[in-house]
Short mmCIF file of C-alpha atoms in Angstrom, two decimals:
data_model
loop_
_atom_site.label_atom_id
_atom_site.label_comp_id
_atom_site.label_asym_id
_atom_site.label_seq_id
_atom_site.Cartn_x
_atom_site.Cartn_y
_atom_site.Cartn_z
CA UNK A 1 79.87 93.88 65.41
CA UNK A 2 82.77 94.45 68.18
CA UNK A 3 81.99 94.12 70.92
CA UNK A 4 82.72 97.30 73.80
CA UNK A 5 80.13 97.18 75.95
CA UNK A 6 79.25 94.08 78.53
CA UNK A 7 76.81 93.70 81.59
CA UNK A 8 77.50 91.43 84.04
CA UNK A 9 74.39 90.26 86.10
CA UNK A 10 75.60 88.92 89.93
CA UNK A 11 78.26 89.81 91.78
CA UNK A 12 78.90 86.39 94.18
CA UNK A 13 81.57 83.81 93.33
CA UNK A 14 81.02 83.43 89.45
CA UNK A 15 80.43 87.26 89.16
CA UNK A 16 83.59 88.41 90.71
CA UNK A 17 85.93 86.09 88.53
CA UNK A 18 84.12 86.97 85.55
CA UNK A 19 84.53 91.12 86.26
CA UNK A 20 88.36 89.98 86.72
CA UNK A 21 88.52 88.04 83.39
CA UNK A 22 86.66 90.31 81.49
CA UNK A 23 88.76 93.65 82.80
CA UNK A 24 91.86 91.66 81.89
CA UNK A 25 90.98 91.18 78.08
CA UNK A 26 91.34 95.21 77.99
CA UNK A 27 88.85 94.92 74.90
CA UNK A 28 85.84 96.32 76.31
CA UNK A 29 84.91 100.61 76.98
CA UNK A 30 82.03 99.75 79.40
CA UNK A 31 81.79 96.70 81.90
CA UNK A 32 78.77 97.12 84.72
CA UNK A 33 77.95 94.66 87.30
CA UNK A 34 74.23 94.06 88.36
CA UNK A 35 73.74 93.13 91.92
CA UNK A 36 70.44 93.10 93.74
CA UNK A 37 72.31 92.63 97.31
CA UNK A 38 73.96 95.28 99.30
CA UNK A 39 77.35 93.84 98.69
CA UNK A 40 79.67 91.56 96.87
CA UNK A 41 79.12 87.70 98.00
CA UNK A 42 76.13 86.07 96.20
CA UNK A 43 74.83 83.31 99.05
CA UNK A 44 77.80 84.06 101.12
CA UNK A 45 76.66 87.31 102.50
CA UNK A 46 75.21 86.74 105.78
CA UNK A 47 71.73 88.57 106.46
CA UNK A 48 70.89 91.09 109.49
CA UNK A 49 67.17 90.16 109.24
CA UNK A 50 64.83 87.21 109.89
CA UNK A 51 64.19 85.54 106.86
CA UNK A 52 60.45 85.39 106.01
CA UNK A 53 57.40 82.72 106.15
CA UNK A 54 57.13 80.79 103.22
CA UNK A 55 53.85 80.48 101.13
CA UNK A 56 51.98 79.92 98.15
CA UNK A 57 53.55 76.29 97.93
CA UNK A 58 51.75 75.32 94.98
CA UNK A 59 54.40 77.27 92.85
CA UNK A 60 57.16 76.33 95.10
CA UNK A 61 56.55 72.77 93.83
CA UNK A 62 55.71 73.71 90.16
CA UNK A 63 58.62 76.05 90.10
CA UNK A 64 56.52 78.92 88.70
CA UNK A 65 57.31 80.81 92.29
CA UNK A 66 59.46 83.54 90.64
CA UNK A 67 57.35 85.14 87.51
CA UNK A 68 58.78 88.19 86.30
CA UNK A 69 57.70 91.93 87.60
CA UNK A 70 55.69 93.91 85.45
CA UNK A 71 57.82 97.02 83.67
CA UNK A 72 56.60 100.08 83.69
CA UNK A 73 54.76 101.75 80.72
CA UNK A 74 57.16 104.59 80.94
CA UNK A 75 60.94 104.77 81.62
CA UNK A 76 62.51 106.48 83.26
CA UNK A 77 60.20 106.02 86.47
CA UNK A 78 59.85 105.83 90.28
CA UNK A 79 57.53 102.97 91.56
CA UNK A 80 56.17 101.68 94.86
CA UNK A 81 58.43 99.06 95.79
CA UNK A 82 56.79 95.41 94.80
CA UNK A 83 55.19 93.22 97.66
CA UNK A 84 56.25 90.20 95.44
CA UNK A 85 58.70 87.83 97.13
CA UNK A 86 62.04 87.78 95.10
CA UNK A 87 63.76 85.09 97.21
CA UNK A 88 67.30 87.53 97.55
CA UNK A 89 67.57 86.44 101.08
CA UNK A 90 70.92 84.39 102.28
CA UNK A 91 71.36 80.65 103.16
CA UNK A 92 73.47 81.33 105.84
CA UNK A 93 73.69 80.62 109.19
CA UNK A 94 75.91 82.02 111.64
CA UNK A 95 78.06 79.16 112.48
CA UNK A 96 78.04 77.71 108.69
CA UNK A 97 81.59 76.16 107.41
CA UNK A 98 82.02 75.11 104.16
CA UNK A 99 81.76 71.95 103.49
CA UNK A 100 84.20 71.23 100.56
CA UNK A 101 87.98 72.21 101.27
CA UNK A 102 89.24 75.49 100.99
CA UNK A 103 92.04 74.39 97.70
CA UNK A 104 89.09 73.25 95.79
CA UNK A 105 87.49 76.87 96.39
CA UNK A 106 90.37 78.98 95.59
CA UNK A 107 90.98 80.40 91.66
CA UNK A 108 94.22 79.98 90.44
CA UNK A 109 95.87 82.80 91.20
CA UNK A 110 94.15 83.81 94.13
CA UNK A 111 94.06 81.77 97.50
CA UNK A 112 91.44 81.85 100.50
CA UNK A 113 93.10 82.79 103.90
CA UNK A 114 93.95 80.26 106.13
CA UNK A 115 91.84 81.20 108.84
CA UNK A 116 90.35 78.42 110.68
CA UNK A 117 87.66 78.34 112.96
CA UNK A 118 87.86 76.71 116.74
CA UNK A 119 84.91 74.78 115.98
CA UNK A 120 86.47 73.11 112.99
CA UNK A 121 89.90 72.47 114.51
CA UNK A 122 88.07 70.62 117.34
CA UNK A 123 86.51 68.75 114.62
CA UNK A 124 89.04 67.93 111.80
CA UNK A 125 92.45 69.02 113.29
CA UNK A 126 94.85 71.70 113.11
CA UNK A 127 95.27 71.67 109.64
CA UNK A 128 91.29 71.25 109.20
CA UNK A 129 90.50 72.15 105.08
CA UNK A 130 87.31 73.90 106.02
CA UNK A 131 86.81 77.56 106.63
CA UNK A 132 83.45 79.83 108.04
CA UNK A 133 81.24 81.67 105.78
CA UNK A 134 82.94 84.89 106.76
CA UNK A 135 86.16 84.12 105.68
CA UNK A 136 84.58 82.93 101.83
CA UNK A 137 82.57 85.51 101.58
CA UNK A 138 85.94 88.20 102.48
CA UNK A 139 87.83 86.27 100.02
CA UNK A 140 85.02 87.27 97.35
CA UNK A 141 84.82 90.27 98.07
CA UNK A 142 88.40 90.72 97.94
CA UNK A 143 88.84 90.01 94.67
CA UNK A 144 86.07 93.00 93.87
CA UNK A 145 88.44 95.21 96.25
CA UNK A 146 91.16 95.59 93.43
CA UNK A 147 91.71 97.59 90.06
CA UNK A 148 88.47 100.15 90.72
CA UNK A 149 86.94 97.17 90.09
CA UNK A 150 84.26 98.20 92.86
CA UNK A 151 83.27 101.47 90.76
CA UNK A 152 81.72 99.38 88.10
CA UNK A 153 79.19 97.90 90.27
CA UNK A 154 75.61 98.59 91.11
CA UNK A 155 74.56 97.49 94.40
CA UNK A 156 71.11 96.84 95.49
CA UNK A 157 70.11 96.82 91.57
CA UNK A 158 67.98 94.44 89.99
CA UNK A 159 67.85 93.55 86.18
CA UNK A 160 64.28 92.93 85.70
CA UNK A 161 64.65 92.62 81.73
CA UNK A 162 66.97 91.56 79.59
CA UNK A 163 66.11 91.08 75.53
CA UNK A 164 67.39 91.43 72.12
CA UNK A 165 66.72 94.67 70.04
CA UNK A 166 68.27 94.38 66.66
CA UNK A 167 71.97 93.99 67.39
CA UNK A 168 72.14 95.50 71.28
CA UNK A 169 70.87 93.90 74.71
CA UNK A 170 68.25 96.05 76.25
CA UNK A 171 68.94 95.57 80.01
CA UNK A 172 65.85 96.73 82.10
CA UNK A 173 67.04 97.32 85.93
CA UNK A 174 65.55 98.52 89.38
CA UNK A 175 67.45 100.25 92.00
CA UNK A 176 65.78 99.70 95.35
CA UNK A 177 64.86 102.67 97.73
CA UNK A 178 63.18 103.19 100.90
CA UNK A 179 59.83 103.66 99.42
CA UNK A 180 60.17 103.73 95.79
CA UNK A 181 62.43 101.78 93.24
CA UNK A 182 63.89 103.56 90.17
CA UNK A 183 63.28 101.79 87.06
CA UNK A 184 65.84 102.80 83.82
CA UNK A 185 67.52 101.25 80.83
CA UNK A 186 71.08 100.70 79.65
CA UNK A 187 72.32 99.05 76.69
CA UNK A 188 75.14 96.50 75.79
CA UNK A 189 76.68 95.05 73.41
CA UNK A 190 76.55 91.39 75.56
CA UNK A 191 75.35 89.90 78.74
CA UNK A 192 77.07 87.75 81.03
CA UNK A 193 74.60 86.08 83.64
CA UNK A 194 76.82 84.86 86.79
CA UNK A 195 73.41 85.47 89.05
CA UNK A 196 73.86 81.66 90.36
CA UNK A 197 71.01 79.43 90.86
CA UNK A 198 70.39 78.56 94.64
CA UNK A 199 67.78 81.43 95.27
CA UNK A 200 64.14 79.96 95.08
CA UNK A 201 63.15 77.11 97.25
CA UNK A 202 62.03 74.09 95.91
CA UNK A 203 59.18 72.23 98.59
CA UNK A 204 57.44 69.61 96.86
CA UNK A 205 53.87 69.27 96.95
CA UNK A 206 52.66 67.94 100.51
CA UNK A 207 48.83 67.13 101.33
CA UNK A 208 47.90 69.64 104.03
CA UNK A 209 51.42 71.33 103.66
CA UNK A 210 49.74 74.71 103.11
CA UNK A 211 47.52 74.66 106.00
CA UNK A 212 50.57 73.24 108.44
CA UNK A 213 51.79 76.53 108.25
CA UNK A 214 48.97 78.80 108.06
CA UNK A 215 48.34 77.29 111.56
CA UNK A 216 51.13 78.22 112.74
CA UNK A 217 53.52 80.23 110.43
CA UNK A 218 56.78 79.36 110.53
CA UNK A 219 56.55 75.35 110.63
CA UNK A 220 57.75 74.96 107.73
CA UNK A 221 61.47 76.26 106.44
CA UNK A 222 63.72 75.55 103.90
CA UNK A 223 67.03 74.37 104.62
CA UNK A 224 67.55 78.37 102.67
CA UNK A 225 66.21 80.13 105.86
CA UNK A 226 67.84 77.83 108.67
CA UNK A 227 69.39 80.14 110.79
CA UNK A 228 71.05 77.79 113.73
CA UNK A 229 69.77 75.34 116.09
CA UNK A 230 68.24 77.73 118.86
CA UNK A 231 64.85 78.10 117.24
CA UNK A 232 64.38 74.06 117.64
CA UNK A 233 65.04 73.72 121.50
CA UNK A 234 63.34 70.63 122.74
CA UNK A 235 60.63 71.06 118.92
CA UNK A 236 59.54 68.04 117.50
CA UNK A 237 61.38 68.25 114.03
CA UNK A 238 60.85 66.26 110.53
CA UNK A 239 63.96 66.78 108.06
CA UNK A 240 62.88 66.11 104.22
CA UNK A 241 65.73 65.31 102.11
CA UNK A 242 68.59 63.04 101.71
CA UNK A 243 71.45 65.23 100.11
CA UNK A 244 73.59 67.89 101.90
CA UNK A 245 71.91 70.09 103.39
CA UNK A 246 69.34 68.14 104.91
CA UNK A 247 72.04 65.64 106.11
CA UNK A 248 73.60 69.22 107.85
CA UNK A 249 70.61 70.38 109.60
CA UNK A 250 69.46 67.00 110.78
CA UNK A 251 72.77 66.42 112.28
CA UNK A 252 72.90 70.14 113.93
CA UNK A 253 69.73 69.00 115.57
CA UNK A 254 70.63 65.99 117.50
CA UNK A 255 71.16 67.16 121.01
CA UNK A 256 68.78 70.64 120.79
CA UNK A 257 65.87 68.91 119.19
CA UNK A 258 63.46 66.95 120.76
CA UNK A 259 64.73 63.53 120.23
CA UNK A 260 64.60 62.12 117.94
CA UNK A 261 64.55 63.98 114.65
CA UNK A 262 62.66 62.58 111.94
CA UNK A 263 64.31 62.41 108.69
CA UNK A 264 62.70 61.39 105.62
CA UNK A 265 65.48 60.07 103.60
CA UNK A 266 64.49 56.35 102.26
CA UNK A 267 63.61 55.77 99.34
CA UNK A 268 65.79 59.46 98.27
CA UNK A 269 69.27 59.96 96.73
CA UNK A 270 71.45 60.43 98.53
CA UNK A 271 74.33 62.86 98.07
CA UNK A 272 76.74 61.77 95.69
CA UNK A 273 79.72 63.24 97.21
CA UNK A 274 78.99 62.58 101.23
CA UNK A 275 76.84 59.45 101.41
CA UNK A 276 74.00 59.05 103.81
CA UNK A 277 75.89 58.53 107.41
CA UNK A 278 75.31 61.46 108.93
CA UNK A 279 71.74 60.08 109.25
CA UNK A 280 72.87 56.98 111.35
CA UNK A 281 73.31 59.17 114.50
CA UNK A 282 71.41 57.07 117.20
CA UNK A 283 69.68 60.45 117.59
CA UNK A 284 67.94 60.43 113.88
CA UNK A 285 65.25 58.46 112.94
CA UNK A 286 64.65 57.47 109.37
CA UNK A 287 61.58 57.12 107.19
CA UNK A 288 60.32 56.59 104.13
CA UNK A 289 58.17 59.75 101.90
CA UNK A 290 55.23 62.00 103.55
CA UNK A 291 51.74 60.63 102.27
CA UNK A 292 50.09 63.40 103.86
CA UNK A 293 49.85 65.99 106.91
CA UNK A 294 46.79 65.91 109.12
CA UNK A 295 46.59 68.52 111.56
CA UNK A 296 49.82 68.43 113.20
CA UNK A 297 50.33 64.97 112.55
CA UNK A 298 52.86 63.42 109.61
CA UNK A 299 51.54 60.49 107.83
CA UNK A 300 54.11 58.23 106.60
CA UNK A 301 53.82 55.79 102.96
CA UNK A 302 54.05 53.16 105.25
CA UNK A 303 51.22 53.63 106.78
CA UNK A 304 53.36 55.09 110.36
CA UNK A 305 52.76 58.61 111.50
CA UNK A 306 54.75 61.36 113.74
CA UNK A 307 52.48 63.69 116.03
CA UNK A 308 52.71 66.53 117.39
CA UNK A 309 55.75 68.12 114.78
CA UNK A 310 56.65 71.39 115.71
CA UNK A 311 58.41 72.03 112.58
CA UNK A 312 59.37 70.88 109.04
CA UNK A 313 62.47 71.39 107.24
CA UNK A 314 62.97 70.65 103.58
CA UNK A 315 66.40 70.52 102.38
CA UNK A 316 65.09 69.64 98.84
CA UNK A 317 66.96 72.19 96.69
CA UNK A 318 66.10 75.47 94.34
CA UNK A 319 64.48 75.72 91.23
CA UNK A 320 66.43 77.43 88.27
CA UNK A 321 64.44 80.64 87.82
CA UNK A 322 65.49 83.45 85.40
CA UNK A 323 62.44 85.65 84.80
CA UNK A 324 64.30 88.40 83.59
CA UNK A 325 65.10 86.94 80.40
CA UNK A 326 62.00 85.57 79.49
CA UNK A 327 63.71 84.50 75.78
CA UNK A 328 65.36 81.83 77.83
CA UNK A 329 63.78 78.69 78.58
CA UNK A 330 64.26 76.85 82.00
CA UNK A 331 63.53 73.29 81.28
CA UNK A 332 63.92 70.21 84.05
CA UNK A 333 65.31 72.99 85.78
CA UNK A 334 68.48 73.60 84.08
CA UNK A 335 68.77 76.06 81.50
CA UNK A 336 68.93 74.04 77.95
CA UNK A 337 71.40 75.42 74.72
CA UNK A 338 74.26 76.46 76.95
CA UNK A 339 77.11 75.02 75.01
CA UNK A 340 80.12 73.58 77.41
CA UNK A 341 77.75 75.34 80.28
CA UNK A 342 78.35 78.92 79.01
CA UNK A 343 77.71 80.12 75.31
CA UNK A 344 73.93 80.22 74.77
CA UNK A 345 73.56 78.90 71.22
CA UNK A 346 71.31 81.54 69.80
CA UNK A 347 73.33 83.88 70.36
CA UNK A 348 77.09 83.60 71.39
CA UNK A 349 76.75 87.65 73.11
CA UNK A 350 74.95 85.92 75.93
CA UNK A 351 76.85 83.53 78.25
CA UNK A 352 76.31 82.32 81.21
CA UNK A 353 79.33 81.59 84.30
CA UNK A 354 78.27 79.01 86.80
CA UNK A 355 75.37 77.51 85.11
CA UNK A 356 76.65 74.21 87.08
CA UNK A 357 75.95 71.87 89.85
CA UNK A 358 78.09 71.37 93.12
CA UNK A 359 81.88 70.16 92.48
CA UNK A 360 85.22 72.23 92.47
CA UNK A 361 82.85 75.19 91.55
CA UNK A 362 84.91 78.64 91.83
CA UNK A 363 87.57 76.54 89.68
CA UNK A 364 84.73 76.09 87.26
CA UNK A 365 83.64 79.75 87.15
CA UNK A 366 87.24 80.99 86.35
CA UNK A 367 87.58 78.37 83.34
CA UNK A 368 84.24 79.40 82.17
CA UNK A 369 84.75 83.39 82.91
CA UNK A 370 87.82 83.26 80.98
CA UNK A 371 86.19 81.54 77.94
CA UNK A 372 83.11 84.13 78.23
CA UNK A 373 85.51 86.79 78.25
CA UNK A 374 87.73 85.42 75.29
CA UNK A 375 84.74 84.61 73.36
CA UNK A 376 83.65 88.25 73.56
CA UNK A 377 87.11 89.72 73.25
CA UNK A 378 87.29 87.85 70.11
CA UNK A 379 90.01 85.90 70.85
CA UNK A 380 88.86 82.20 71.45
CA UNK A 381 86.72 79.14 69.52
CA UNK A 382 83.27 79.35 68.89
CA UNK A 383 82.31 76.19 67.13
CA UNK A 384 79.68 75.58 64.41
CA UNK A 385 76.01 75.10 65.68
CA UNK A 386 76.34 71.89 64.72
CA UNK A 387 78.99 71.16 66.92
CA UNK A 388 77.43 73.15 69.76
CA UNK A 389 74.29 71.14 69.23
CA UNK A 390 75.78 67.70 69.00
CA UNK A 391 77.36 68.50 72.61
CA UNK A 392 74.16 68.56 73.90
CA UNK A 393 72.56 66.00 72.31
CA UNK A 394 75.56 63.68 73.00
CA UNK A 395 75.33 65.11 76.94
CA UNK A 396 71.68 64.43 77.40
CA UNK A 397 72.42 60.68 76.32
CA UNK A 398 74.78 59.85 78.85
CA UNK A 399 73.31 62.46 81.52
CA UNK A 400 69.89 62.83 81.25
CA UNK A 401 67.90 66.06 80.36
CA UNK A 402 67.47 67.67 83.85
CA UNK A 403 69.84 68.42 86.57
CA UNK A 404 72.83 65.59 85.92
CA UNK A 405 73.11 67.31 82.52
CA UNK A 406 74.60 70.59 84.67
CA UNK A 407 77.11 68.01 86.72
CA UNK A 408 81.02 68.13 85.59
CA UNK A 409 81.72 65.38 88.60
CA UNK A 410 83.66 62.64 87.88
CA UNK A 411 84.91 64.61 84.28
CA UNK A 412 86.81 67.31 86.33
CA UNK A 413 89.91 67.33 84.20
CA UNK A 414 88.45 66.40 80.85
CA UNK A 415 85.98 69.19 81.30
CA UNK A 416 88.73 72.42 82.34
CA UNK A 417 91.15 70.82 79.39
CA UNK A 418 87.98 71.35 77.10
CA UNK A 419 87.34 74.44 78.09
CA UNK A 420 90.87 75.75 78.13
CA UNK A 421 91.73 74.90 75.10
CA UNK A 422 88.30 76.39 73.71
CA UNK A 423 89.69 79.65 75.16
CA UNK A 424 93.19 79.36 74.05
CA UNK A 425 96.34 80.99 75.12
CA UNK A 426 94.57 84.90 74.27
CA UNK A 427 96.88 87.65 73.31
CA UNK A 428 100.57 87.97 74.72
CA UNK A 429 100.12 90.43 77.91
CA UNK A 430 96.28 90.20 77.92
CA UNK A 431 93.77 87.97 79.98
CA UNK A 432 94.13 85.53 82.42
CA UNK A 433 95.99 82.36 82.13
CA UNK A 434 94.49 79.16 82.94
CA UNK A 435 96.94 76.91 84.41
CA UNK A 436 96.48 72.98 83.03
CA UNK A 437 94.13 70.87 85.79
CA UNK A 438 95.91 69.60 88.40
CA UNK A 439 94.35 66.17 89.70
CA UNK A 440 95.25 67.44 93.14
CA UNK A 441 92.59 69.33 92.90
CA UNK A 442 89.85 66.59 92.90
CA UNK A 443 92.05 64.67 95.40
CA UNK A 444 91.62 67.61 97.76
CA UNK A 445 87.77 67.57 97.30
CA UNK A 446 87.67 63.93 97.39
CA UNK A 447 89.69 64.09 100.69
CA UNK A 448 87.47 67.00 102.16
CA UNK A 449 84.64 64.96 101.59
CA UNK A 450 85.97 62.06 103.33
CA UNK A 451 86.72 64.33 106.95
CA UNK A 452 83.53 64.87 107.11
CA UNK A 453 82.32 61.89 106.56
CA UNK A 454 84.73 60.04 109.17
CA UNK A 455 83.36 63.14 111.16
CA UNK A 456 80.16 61.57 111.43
CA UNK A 457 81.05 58.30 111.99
CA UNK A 458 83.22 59.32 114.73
CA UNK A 459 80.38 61.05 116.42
CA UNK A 460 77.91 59.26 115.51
CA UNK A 461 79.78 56.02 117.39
CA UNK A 462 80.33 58.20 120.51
CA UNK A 463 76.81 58.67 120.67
CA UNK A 464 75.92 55.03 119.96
CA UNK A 465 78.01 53.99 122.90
CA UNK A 466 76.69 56.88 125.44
CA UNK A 467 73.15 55.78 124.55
CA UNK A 468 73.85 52.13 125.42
CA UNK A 469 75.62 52.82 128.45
CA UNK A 470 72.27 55.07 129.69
CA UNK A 471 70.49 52.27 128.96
CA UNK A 472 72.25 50.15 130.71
CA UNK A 473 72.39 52.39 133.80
CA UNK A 474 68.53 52.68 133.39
CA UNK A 475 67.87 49.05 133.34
CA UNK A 476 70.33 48.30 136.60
CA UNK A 477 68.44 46.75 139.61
CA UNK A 478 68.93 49.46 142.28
CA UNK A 479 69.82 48.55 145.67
#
């Protein structure tokens, strides 16, 4: 069966690219983009709004925190809007830069402005690689901007449903109103999910967690709903995690927090791509796990404690939730059957675009929007099942079966080559090219991780040396 009819659910980085690589086949009658935000972005749009308290942590650590709605008996229908959180809120903060460089972000045909902020001139140079959440999100939305691509979007729409009847996708969605949500149903011929994965916390299960913030709500935030340093002036602060974001929030802290701030990093792994120095600020104290919380007092495996904590922040990560298509399995929280990342096994009309973890990303998305929209077009491989299945089965062997499996870094090239040649050349005039992998790429990302990593050092020995000279102007006799 042809296919002429596709739904794309997401319109952030992996969305965008995949509109653009599907509206360049010129195969399809009907392309419609899902999007439960008010604009294009994904996690790049900024919010307006506090974000809220976090609770019920129980299924934040047993990743069962984002169950699907119920549907109504009837559709057509308007419906009181749900009191159920849905976790659509950003992970931005105001003064956010990225924190890979810019080259490593761009598709290859279009390029992110160069558009540097003071902040991270000061910091990395003139010719710094890194550029603010404004300009990112601009450049995605940009690429929405062109062709009338805009008209085939739904904003503020969620697809609360999507499953197989006979040979068409049933695609149950939700268009959010003041009071009351519309519920409907449209068909399609396939479904491309680009709805990302960094949406629902992951906090792992704490003694005395839950009642830490039901004394005070608001102790404890995800690295997802850090909005700047100002909330933390002179707060007694505990950091959990030893990747990223953590590392980025600890760091921010230094000279607004109450000094110092407690990180809970050994014993973790630490980021593969950044390393662990950003915790050696003379300013950031390290410890092992959390036993427990008592009141408001952190108890330490090792049998130390830290009173008196204002606040915790986890920077622990998301949980892989897709409870609108409950015929998909999350397991070890990555999505298992997706052959090279994309093609759902059981059926090549759903595909996924960005079902990936951190590393040359956007790049990523393109190669696999371009096979997604090939596949469907009917102009690229699709391999036996046997193949397909021995790909996994040979991946889980040398990458485990949870979130490594979803990790292209250090295959960069020998992962694109795969997948362009899996989506071949496509029709003369038609589609986008994919240009071959260029190991400058990874250079550049390999470089950009390196700035910021001197950029800690660097600061990090400032501070070392301003600490011992107080110290040493403390301990001076005075005449």
């Amino acid at each position: 069966m042809p296919v002429k009819r596709v739904a794309v659910i997401g319109a952030g980085p992996a969305g965008a690219i995949a509109v653009d690589a599907l509206a360049q086949e010129k195969a399809f009658d009907i392309i419609r983009v899902f999007e439960r935000r008010e604009g294009p972005g994904g996690c790049w749009i900024g919010d307006k709004t506090q974000p809220p308290t976090l609770s019920n942590f129980e299924k934040l650590a047993d990743r069962s925190a984002d169950p699907a709605l119920p549907i109504p008996a009837k559709l057509p229908a308007f419906v009181p809007k749900p009191d159920q959180p849905r976790f659509e809120e950003s992970s931005i903060y105001p003064y956010l830069e990225t924190n890979v460089a810019a080259l490593t972000m761009e598709y290859s045909k279009e390029t992110i402005p160069e558009v540097r902020s003071e902040w991270s001139i000061s910091m990395h140079g003139q010719d710094t690689p890194f550029r603010s959440w404004q300009v990112i999100r601009g450049f995605i939305e940009s690429l929405l901007q062109r062709n009338g691509y805009e008209d085939l979007i739904s904003y503020n729409t969620w697809v609360e449903n999507v499953e197989k009847v006979g040979d068409e996708w049933k695609v149950t969605l939700r268009k959010q109103g003041k009071e009351l949500d519309y519920w409907w149903v449209e068909w399609f011929d396939a479904v491309v999910v680009a709805s990302g994965h960094y949406w629902v916390p992951y906090v792992p299960s704490i003694e005395g967690l839950e009642q830490f913030e039901k004394s005070r709500p608001g102790s404890v935030v995800h690295s997802k709903h850090y909005r700047g340093r100002s909330r933390f002036v002179n707060k007694r602060v505990v950091t959990v995690g030893a990747s990223v974001s953590a590392a980025d929030i600890a760091f921010d802290l230094v000279n607004t927090a109450k000094a110092p701030v407690h990180s809970i990093v050994l014993g973790h792994t630490v980021n593969t791509y950044f390393g662990d120095g950003a915790f050696s600020h003379p300013r950031i104290s390290k410890h092992p796990s959390i036993a427990r919380i008592r009141g408001r007092t952190v108890e330490l495996v090792d049998g130390n404690t830290i009173p008196d904590v204002d606040h915790i922040i986890f920077g622990t990560g998301y949980s892989w939730t897709l409870p609108f298509i409950p015929s998909v399995p999350v397991r070890n929280n990555r999505v298992p059957d997706l052959y090279q990342h994309v093609v759902w096994q059981h059926d090549p009309s759903l595909l996924f675009v960005g079902a990936v973890g951190a590393g040359l990303t956007f790049k990523i998305f393109e190669w696999q929007a371009v096979y997604a929209a090939r596949l469907l077009a009917g102009r690229a491989k699709l391999p036996a099942m046997e193949e397909m299945q021995k790909w996994e089965a040979d991946r889980i062997r040398t990458h485990g079966d949870g979130p490594r499996f979803t990790v292209v870094y250090p295959d960069f090239e020998d992962y694109f080559e795969g997948v362009r040649e899996l989506a071949g050349e496509g029709e003369p005039g038609l589609g986008r090219k994919l240009p071959k992998f260029q190991r400058e790429w990874f250079r550049e990302f390999l470089s950009g991780s390196d700035r910021r990593i001197e950029m800690w050092r660097r600061i990090n020995e400032v501070a070392v040396r301003a600490e011992e000279e107080a110290s040493k102007t403390k301990a001076a006799p005075h005449l």
